[in-house]
Amino acid sequence: MSTVEHSVVTAVQEVAVKAREASYDLAVATRTVKDAALLAMADALLASTDSILAGNAEDVARAEANGTSPNIIDRLRLDPERLEGMAQGLRDVAGLPDPVGEVVRGSTLANGLELRQVRVPFGVIGMIYEARPNVTVDAAGICLKSGNAVLLRGSSNARSSNAAIVEALRGAVVASGLPADAVQMVPGETHDSVKALMRARGLVDLLIPRGGAGLINSVVTESIVPVIETGVGNCHVYVDAAADLEKALAIVMNSKTQRNSVCNAAESLLVHEDVASEFLPRVVEALQGAGVTIHGDEHFADFDGVLPVTEEDYAEEFLAARIAAKVVVDVEEAIAHVRRYSSGHTDAIVTEDMAASRRFVAAVDSAAVAVNASTRFTDGGEFGFGAEIGISTQKLHARGPMGLPEMTSTKYVVVGDGHVR
Amino acid sequence: MSTVEHSVVTAVQEVAVKAREASYDLAVATRTVKDAALLAMADALLASTDSILAGNAEDVARAEANGTSPNIIDRLRLDPERLEGMAQGLRDVAGLPDPVGEVVRGSTLANGLELRQVRVPFGVIGMIYEARPNVTVDAAGICLKSGNAVLLRGSSNARSSNAAIVEALRGAVVASGLPADAVQMVPGETHDSVKALMRARGLVDLLIPRGGAGLINSVVTESIVPVIETGVGNCHVYVDAAADLEKALAIVMNSKTQRNSVCNAAESLLVHEDVASEFLPRVVEALQGAGVTIHGDEHFADFDGVLPVTEEDYAEEFLAARIAAKVVVDVEEAIAHVRRYSSGHTDAIVTEDMAASRRFVAAVDSAAVAVNASTRFTDGGEFGFGAEIGISTQKLHARGPMGLPEMTSTKYVVVGDGHVR
């Protein structure tokens, strides 16, 4: 604790205590009240367009002055259309079922005791995230609907945008009869405020980091508050001996090139040796035609423009127009390669062979395993969850896209009539 | 890492790597094979009675020589009857449904993709526990049935008992066609081996500490491997204004005195002021008659033998024939008291008033909330789970008694026919 500024710790604890108080009211708020608040938040966001865009212009100007990279500035920049998208996201969340109160299982025990396991909010959730201001709105909406108070620790890059957004949202929350402290920004602009959040065990129930591998890794290793790890995706497509090569080509191209900066994009291609001579020329031409640089093993060496692949390439989440590529002797070598290098996000097999499919699905331990489908489908929207706070790549509590039910815990309610043991 | 002996780190990593390899076979083992292994483990335990009791006698002699307290020695001591109980526990686990492969939810998406969320093992689970050798057997059985390799780090007090038990179990596992390294002891007798386990992120998927508050707290705050916190129980019974006082007396007595050394025993009594004059004389007499020391507030001061209650008493898990007692003005004061002092294990209300019951159940955020029932029912056996690895008092992944399903994660299986976005 010695390395963290004392005043920052105090300030973070103060907002966490206020969040805890707010969480008591939120936990018992009805769906009717919460949905009205979400719609009011959407309206307030649009009504505050001028102040939010003014704050955002400050952030963008500061980022440009600091020489921030253009793609980060693009993610930071807001316009009326993006604000409308954020407001629509809140309305969509209002339309989703309330997870709180859902009876997960229940029974009457032999002695007549009634037992119900019921979904309840976590209480206070801390979000630690990077530049995009839309995460501020998404997180506030999803946490409110699931009955959780949220502590938002966005990037200092986006501080003016986030401050204007949170001010608008809090006004709408209060006007709806819920406590303003259901939605709070974490004070402090240095990393000390993140550290203070990671030490706030007992005040904060759950931390969700969203951002690059460096941010996520530091939260996962340093936090004593429970963490759900999100997002790093080193995804594989394995083209089996029994693959339909038309489907394989479409799936490889979609997985790699439909959008290459996202966690569910493919980063590695594995091809069974039996189909290599037929498939390699086609896939190399298609990938290179789409501007993708191939880092290939010796089987790819004869193709112009292919770079030799390294161990580091196999392990890297490129998030760019690059792919590692390797020929394997069988499905077992493909599985062994995936076990070694996959980040456990999404790995796909393309095959018409039931046995190969069953083996790959059983042996590959990732959040999602796809058969004859693009890795790009691992997404809360595609899965029909309606809202997504992130994609968990760890195994505790939630794995894969996290929607509203994943933002809850459960408790057992035991009802008797004077029962004793 | 500088404070941990390098050779211990290496040794722990070696067993973790072997556990990971074993976990690949375990994850795809059928229920038939796993159940046969569990029955063979039960037989092997009984066939090894002599060597296990000899090892146990060494442990008990060492503990006695070290001046270990009699109740710890009692928990450490094995006899043929306790061994038979442990063997029966393994047979009971064989009789339970296999959680692995259960489809938790599934649907066909609008584009025809088939989506299934399926239970899968975590992979490698580390158990860190104190003196009782029966935990060695329970953990090995529950982990094997749920498809997880287990690393057992028992108390050095029980090292000879545990070594003999694990030798017997591993022999049975191999004879059943599963890898021996499904069940391993963690090498090293100092706290360094615990530290090495807590740093083995990526090799170990989950740590479950079982023992006193000190052990659990140190694991929870130091581990970078995900942890499920178990067991600390500062449980409350609130006797409402509308309580049936016969039921209330029975529930208080059962919660406090049926077995006072366990986590689901009551440690605090709250009584509504409207029934205090009638209930206090009766409950004081009954508790004192059962040998319970009462630490009471000013309303209890007139009764002989009642000690004045302190803040520390309200916060303490006595695990003994002691109870803190307080009169409250209404259900809201009871809820506020529970929020402040409860460890989030089990809290009970005794009332015939629907509104008070609904309010207490909604507002008290504990793993179990009981209405007109003893706190002692929060238990995997009582809940009908058949086996229990511990009682989670935290909110992530599992809360309350943890049976076989809680020892699994899930993955999404996405099946298409060449689907792309």
Coordinates of C-alpha atoms in Angstrom, one line a residue, chain B residues 14-360:
Chain B
E14 CA 6.4 -29.9 -12.0
V15 CA 3.4 -31.5 -10.3
A16 CA 1.2 -28.8 -11.8
V17 CA 2.4 -29.6 -15.3
K18 CA 1.8 -33.3 -14.7
A19 CA -1.7 -32.5 -13.4
R20 CA -2.4 -30.5 -16.6
E21 CA -1.4 -33.5 -18.8
A22 CA -3.6 -35.8 -16.7
S23 CA -6.5 -33.3 -16.9
Y24 CA -6.6 -33.7 -20.7
D25 CA -7.5 -37.4 -20.3
L26 CA -9.8 -36.8 -17.4
A27 CA -11.8 -34.2 -19.3
V28 CA -12.8 -36.7 -21.9
A29 CA -13.2 -39.7 -19.5
T30 CA -16.7 -41.2 -19.5
R31 CA -18.9 -41.4 -16.5
T32 CA -18.5 -45.2 -16.6
V33 CA -14.8 -45.0 -16.3
K34 CA -14.8 -42.4 -13.6
D35 CA -17.4 -44.2 -11.5
A36 CA -15.4 -47.4 -11.7
A37 CA -12.3 -45.5 -10.6
L38 CA -14.2 -44.1 -7.6
L39 CA -15.4 -47.5 -6.5
A40 CA -11.8 -48.9 -6.9
M41 CA -10.5 -45.9 -4.8
A42 CA -13.0 -46.9 -2.1
D43 CA -11.8 -50.5 -2.1
A44 CA -8.1 -49.4 -2.2
L45 CA -8.7 -47.2 0.8
L46 CA -10.0 -50.1 2.9
A47 CA -7.4 -52.5 1.5
S48 CA -4.7 -50.1 2.7
T49 CA -6.2 -49.7 6.2
D50 CA -3.0 -50.9 7.9
S51 CA -0.6 -48.6 6.1
I52 CA -3.0 -45.6 6.5
L53 CA -3.5 -46.2 10.2
A54 CA 0.2 -46.7 10.6
G55 CA 0.8 -43.3 8.9
N56 CA -1.9 -41.7 11.0
A57 CA -0.4 -43.1 14.2
E58 CA 2.9 -41.3 13.3
D59 CA 1.0 -38.1 12.7
V60 CA -0.9 -38.3 16.0
A61 CA 2.3 -39.2 17.9
R62 CA 4.1 -36.2 16.4
A63 CA 1.2 -33.9 17.2
E64 CA 1.0 -35.1 20.8
A65 CA 4.8 -34.6 21.2
N66 CA 4.4 -31.0 19.8
G67 CA 1.6 -30.2 22.3
T68 CA -1.1 -29.9 19.7
S69 CA -4.5 -29.1 21.1
P70 CA -6.8 -32.2 21.8
N71 CA -9.5 -31.1 19.4
I72 CA -7.1 -30.8 16.5
I73 CA -5.7 -34.2 17.4
D74 CA -9.3 -35.5 17.4
R75 CA -9.8 -34.2 13.9
L76 CA -6.5 -35.7 12.8
R77 CA -7.1 -39.2 14.2
L78 CA -8.3 -42.0 12.0
D79 CA -9.8 -45.4 12.9
P80 CA -11.4 -48.2 10.8
E81 CA -14.8 -46.6 11.2
R82 CA -13.7 -43.2 9.9
L83 CA -11.9 -45.0 7.0
E84 CA -15.2 -46.8 6.1
G85 CA -17.0 -43.4 6.2
M86 CA -14.4 -42.0 3.8
A87 CA -14.8 -45.0 1.4
Q88 CA -18.6 -44.7 1.6
G89 CA -18.2 -41.0 0.6
L90 CA -16.4 -42.1 -2.6
R91 CA -19.1 -44.6 -3.4
D92 CA -21.7 -41.9 -2.9
V93 CA -19.9 -39.7 -5.3
A94 CA -19.9 -42.5 -7.9
G95 CA -23.7 -42.6 -7.5
L96 CA -24.2 -38.9 -8.4
P97 CA -24.8 -37.7 -11.9
D98 CA -21.8 -36.6 -14.0
P99 CA -21.9 -32.8 -14.3
V100 CA -19.5 -32.8 -17.3
G101 CA -21.3 -32.6 -20.6
E102 CA -24.5 -31.2 -19.1
V103 CA -26.0 -28.7 -21.6
V104 CA -26.7 -25.6 -19.5
R105 CA -28.5 -23.8 -22.3
G106 CA -28.8 -24.1 -26.0
S107 CA -30.6 -22.7 -28.9
T108 CA -30.6 -22.4 -32.7
L109 CA -29.8 -18.8 -33.8
A110 CA -31.6 -17.0 -36.5
N111 CA -28.9 -17.8 -39.0
G112 CA -29.2 -21.6 -38.3
L113 CA -26.1 -21.8 -36.1
E114 CA -26.6 -24.3 -33.2
L115 CA -25.4 -22.9 -29.9
R116 CA -24.9 -25.0 -26.8
Q117 CA -23.4 -24.0 -23.4
V118 CA -21.9 -27.2 -22.0
R119 CA -20.3 -28.0 -18.6
V120 CA -16.6 -28.8 -18.7
P121 CA -14.0 -29.4 -16.0
F122 CA -11.9 -26.5 -14.8
G123 CA -8.7 -28.6 -15.5
V124 CA -6.4 -28.4 -12.4
I125 CA -7.7 -27.6 -9.0
G126 CA -5.5 -27.0 -6.0
M127 CA -6.9 -27.7 -2.5
I128 CA -5.2 -26.1 0.5
Y129 CA -6.6 -27.5 3.8
E130 CA -5.9 -28.1 7.4
A131 CA -5.6 -31.1 9.6
R132 CA -8.5 -33.5 8.6
P133 CA -7.3 -36.3 6.4
N134 CA -10.8 -37.0 5.2
V135 CA -10.6 -33.9 3.1
T136 CA -7.9 -35.6 1.1
V137 CA -10.4 -38.4 0.1
D138 CA -13.4 -36.1 -0.4
A139 CA -11.5 -33.7 -2.6
A140 CA -9.9 -36.5 -4.7
G141 CA -13.3 -38.1 -5.3
I142 CA -15.2 -34.9 -6.1
C143 CA -12.4 -33.6 -8.4
L144 CA -12.1 -36.9 -10.2
K145 CA -15.9 -37.2 -10.8
S146 CA -16.0 -33.6 -12.1
G147 CA -13.1 -34.4 -14.5
N148 CA -10.5 -32.2 -12.7
A149 CA -7.0 -33.2 -11.7
V150 CA -6.3 -32.3 -8.1
L151 CA -3.3 -31.0 -6.3
L152 CA -3.6 -31.7 -2.6
R153 CA -1.8 -29.5 -0.1
G154 CA -2.8 -30.8 3.3
S155 CA -1.4 -29.8 6.6
S156 CA 2.1 -31.0 7.4
N157 CA 0.5 -32.3 10.7
A158 CA -1.3 -35.0 8.5
R159 CA 1.6 -35.7 6.1
S160 CA 2.0 -39.4 6.8
S161 CA -1.7 -40.1 6.8
N162 CA -2.2 -38.1 3.6
A163 CA 0.8 -39.8 1.9
A164 CA -0.6 -43.3 2.6
I165 CA -4.1 -42.3 1.5
V166 CA -2.8 -40.7 -1.8
E167 CA -0.7 -43.8 -2.5
A168 CA -3.7 -46.0 -2.2
L169 CA -5.9 -43.7 -4.3
R170 CA -3.4 -43.3 -7.1
G171 CA -3.0 -47.1 -7.4
A172 CA -6.8 -47.4 -7.9
V173 CA -6.9 -44.6 -10.4
V174 CA -4.2 -46.2 -12.6
A175 CA -5.8 -49.6 -12.3
S176 CA -9.0 -48.0 -13.7
G177 CA -7.2 -46.8 -16.8
L178 CA -7.0 -43.1 -15.7
P179 CA -3.7 -41.2 -15.2
A180 CA -2.2 -41.5 -11.7
D181 CA -1.4 -37.8 -11.8
A182 CA -5.1 -37.1 -11.6
V183 CA -4.4 -37.2 -7.8
Q184 CA -1.2 -35.7 -6.5
M185 CA 0.2 -34.3 -3.3
V186 CA 1.9 -31.0 -3.5
P187 CA 5.6 -31.5 -2.5
G188 CA 7.2 -29.4 0.3
E189 CA 6.1 -29.0 3.9
T190 CA 6.8 -25.3 4.4
H191 CA 4.4 -22.4 3.6
D192 CA 6.6 -21.9 0.5
S193 CA 4.7 -24.7 -1.3
V194 CA 1.4 -22.9 -0.6
K195 CA 3.0 -19.7 -2.0
A196 CA 4.2 -21.5 -5.1
L197 CA 0.7 -22.9 -5.7
M198 CA -0.8 -19.4 -5.3
R199 CA 1.6 -18.1 -8.0
A200 CA 1.0 -21.0 -10.5
R201 CA -1.4 -19.0 -12.7
G202 CA -1.9 -20.7 -16.0
L203 CA -0.9 -24.1 -14.6
V204 CA -3.6 -24.2 -11.9
D205 CA -7.1 -23.1 -12.7
L206 CA -8.6 -22.8 -9.3
L207 CA -7.6 -22.8 -5.6
I208 CA -10.0 -23.8 -2.9
P209 CA -8.7 -23.1 0.7
R210 CA -10.5 -24.9 3.5
G211 CA -9.7 -24.2 7.1
G212 CA -9.6 -21.3 9.5
A213 CA -10.1 -17.6 8.7
G214 CA -6.3 -17.0 8.8
L215 CA -5.6 -19.6 6.1
I216 CA -8.5 -18.5 3.9
N217 CA -7.7 -14.8 4.2
S218 CA -4.0 -15.3 3.3
V219 CA -4.9 -17.3 0.2
V220 CA -7.6 -14.9 -0.9
T221 CA -5.3 -11.9 -0.6
E222 CA -2.1 -13.4 -1.9
S223 CA -3.1 -15.7 -4.7
I224 CA -3.0 -14.7 -8.4
V225 CA -4.7 -18.0 -9.2
P226 CA -8.5 -17.6 -9.0
V227 CA -9.8 -18.6 -5.5
I228 CA -13.1 -19.7 -4.1
E229 CA -13.4 -18.6 -0.6
T230 CA -15.1 -21.0 1.8
G231 CA -16.5 -21.4 5.1
V232 CA -16.3 -18.5 7.6
G233 CA -19.7 -18.3 9.2
N234 CA -20.9 -15.4 11.4
C235 CA -24.5 -16.4 11.2
H236 CA -27.5 -14.6 12.7
V237 CA -31.0 -15.5 13.9
Y238 CA -33.4 -12.6 14.0
V239 CA -36.6 -13.2 16.1
D240 CA -39.2 -10.8 14.6
A241 CA -42.1 -9.1 16.4
A242 CA -44.4 -11.5 14.6
A243 CA -42.4 -14.6 15.4
D244 CA -44.0 -17.8 16.8
L245 CA -41.9 -17.9 19.9
E246 CA -42.0 -21.7 20.2
K247 CA -40.5 -22.0 16.7
A248 CA -38.1 -19.2 17.6
L249 CA -36.8 -20.9 20.7
A250 CA -36.4 -24.2 18.8
I251 CA -34.6 -22.5 15.9
V252 CA -32.3 -20.5 18.1
M253 CA -31.4 -23.5 20.2
N254 CA -30.8 -25.7 17.1
S255 CA -28.8 -23.1 15.3
K256 CA -26.6 -22.4 18.3
T257 CA -26.3 -25.7 20.1
Q258 CA -26.8 -28.7 17.8
R259 CA -23.1 -28.4 16.9
N260 CA -21.3 -25.2 17.8
S261 CA -18.0 -25.8 16.1
V262 CA -19.3 -25.6 12.5
C263 CA -19.6 -22.7 10.1
N264 CA -23.4 -22.8 9.9
A265 CA -23.9 -22.5 13.6
A266 CA -25.5 -19.2 14.8
E267 CA -23.2 -16.7 16.5
S268 CA -25.6 -13.9 17.1
L269 CA -29.2 -13.5 18.2
L270 CA -31.3 -10.4 17.4
V271 CA -34.7 -10.0 19.1
H272 CA -37.4 -7.5 18.2
E273 CA -38.2 -5.2 21.2
D274 CA -41.9 -6.0 21.0
V275 CA -41.3 -9.7 22.0
A276 CA -38.2 -9.1 24.2
S277 CA -40.0 -9.1 27.5
E278 CA -41.6 -12.4 26.7
F279 CA -38.8 -14.1 24.8
L280 CA -35.7 -13.0 26.6
P281 CA -36.3 -14.9 29.9
R282 CA -37.1 -18.1 27.9
V283 CA -34.2 -18.0 25.5
V284 CA -31.7 -17.0 28.2
E285 CA -32.7 -19.9 30.4
A286 CA -32.6 -22.3 27.5
L287 CA -29.2 -21.2 26.2
Q288 CA -27.6 -21.1 29.6
G289 CA -29.2 -24.4 30.4
A290 CA -27.3 -25.8 27.4
G291 CA -24.1 -24.3 28.6
V292 CA -24.0 -21.3 26.3
T293 CA -22.4 -18.0 27.5
I294 CA -24.4 -15.0 26.4
H295 CA -22.8 -11.7 25.5
G296 CA -25.8 -9.4 25.7
D297 CA -26.6 -5.8 25.2
E298 CA -28.3 -3.7 28.0
H299 CA -31.6 -5.5 27.6
F300 CA -29.9 -8.7 28.7
A301 CA -28.0 -7.1 31.6
D302 CA -30.5 -8.1 34.3
F303 CA -30.1 -11.8 33.7
D304 CA -27.5 -13.5 35.8
G305 CA -24.4 -14.8 34.0
V306 CA -24.8 -12.6 30.9
L307 CA -21.6 -10.8 29.9
P308 CA -21.7 -7.3 28.3
V309 CA -21.4 -7.6 24.5
T310 CA -18.7 -5.8 22.6
E311 CA -18.2 -4.8 19.0
E312 CA -15.7 -7.6 18.7
D313 CA -18.3 -10.1 20.0
Y314 CA -20.7 -9.1 17.2
A315 CA -18.0 -9.6 14.6
E316 CA -16.6 -12.9 15.9
E317 CA -17.2 -16.4 14.6
F318 CA -17.1 -18.0 18.1
L319 CA -17.3 -21.7 16.9
A320 CA -17.9 -22.3 20.6
A321 CA -20.7 -22.2 23.2
R322 CA -21.0 -18.4 23.1
I323 CA -23.5 -16.1 21.5
A324 CA -23.8 -12.4 21.0
A325 CA -27.4 -11.1 21.7
K326 CA -29.1 -7.7 21.0
V327 CA -32.6 -6.3 21.0
V328 CA -33.5 -4.3 17.9
V329 CA -36.4 -1.8 17.3
D330 CA -37.5 -3.3 14.0
V331 CA -36.6 -5.5 11.0
E332 CA -34.6 -2.6 9.4
E333 CA -32.3 -2.4 12.4
A334 CA -31.9 -6.2 12.2
I335 CA -31.0 -5.9 8.5
A336 CA -28.5 -3.1 9.2
H337 CA -26.9 -5.2 11.9
V338 CA -26.6 -8.2 9.7
R339 CA -25.2 -6.1 6.8
R340 CA -22.5 -4.8 9.2
Y341 CA -21.4 -8.0 10.9
S342 CA -22.5 -11.0 8.9
S343 CA -19.9 -13.0 7.1
G344 CA -22.5 -13.6 4.4
H345 CA -22.9 -17.3 5.1
T346 CA -26.4 -17.9 6.6
D347 CA -28.8 -15.5 8.3
A348 CA -32.3 -16.5 9.5
I349 CA -35.5 -14.7 10.3
V350 CA -38.2 -16.2 12.5
T351 CA -41.6 -14.6 11.7
E352 CA -45.2 -15.3 10.7
D353 CA -45.4 -11.9 8.9
M354 CA -45.1 -12.1 5.1
A355 CA -44.0 -8.5 4.7
A356 CA -41.2 -8.9 7.2
S357 CA -40.1 -12.1 5.6
R358 CA -40.0 -10.7 2.1
R359 CA -38.1 -7.6 3.3
F360 CA -35.5 -9.7 5.2

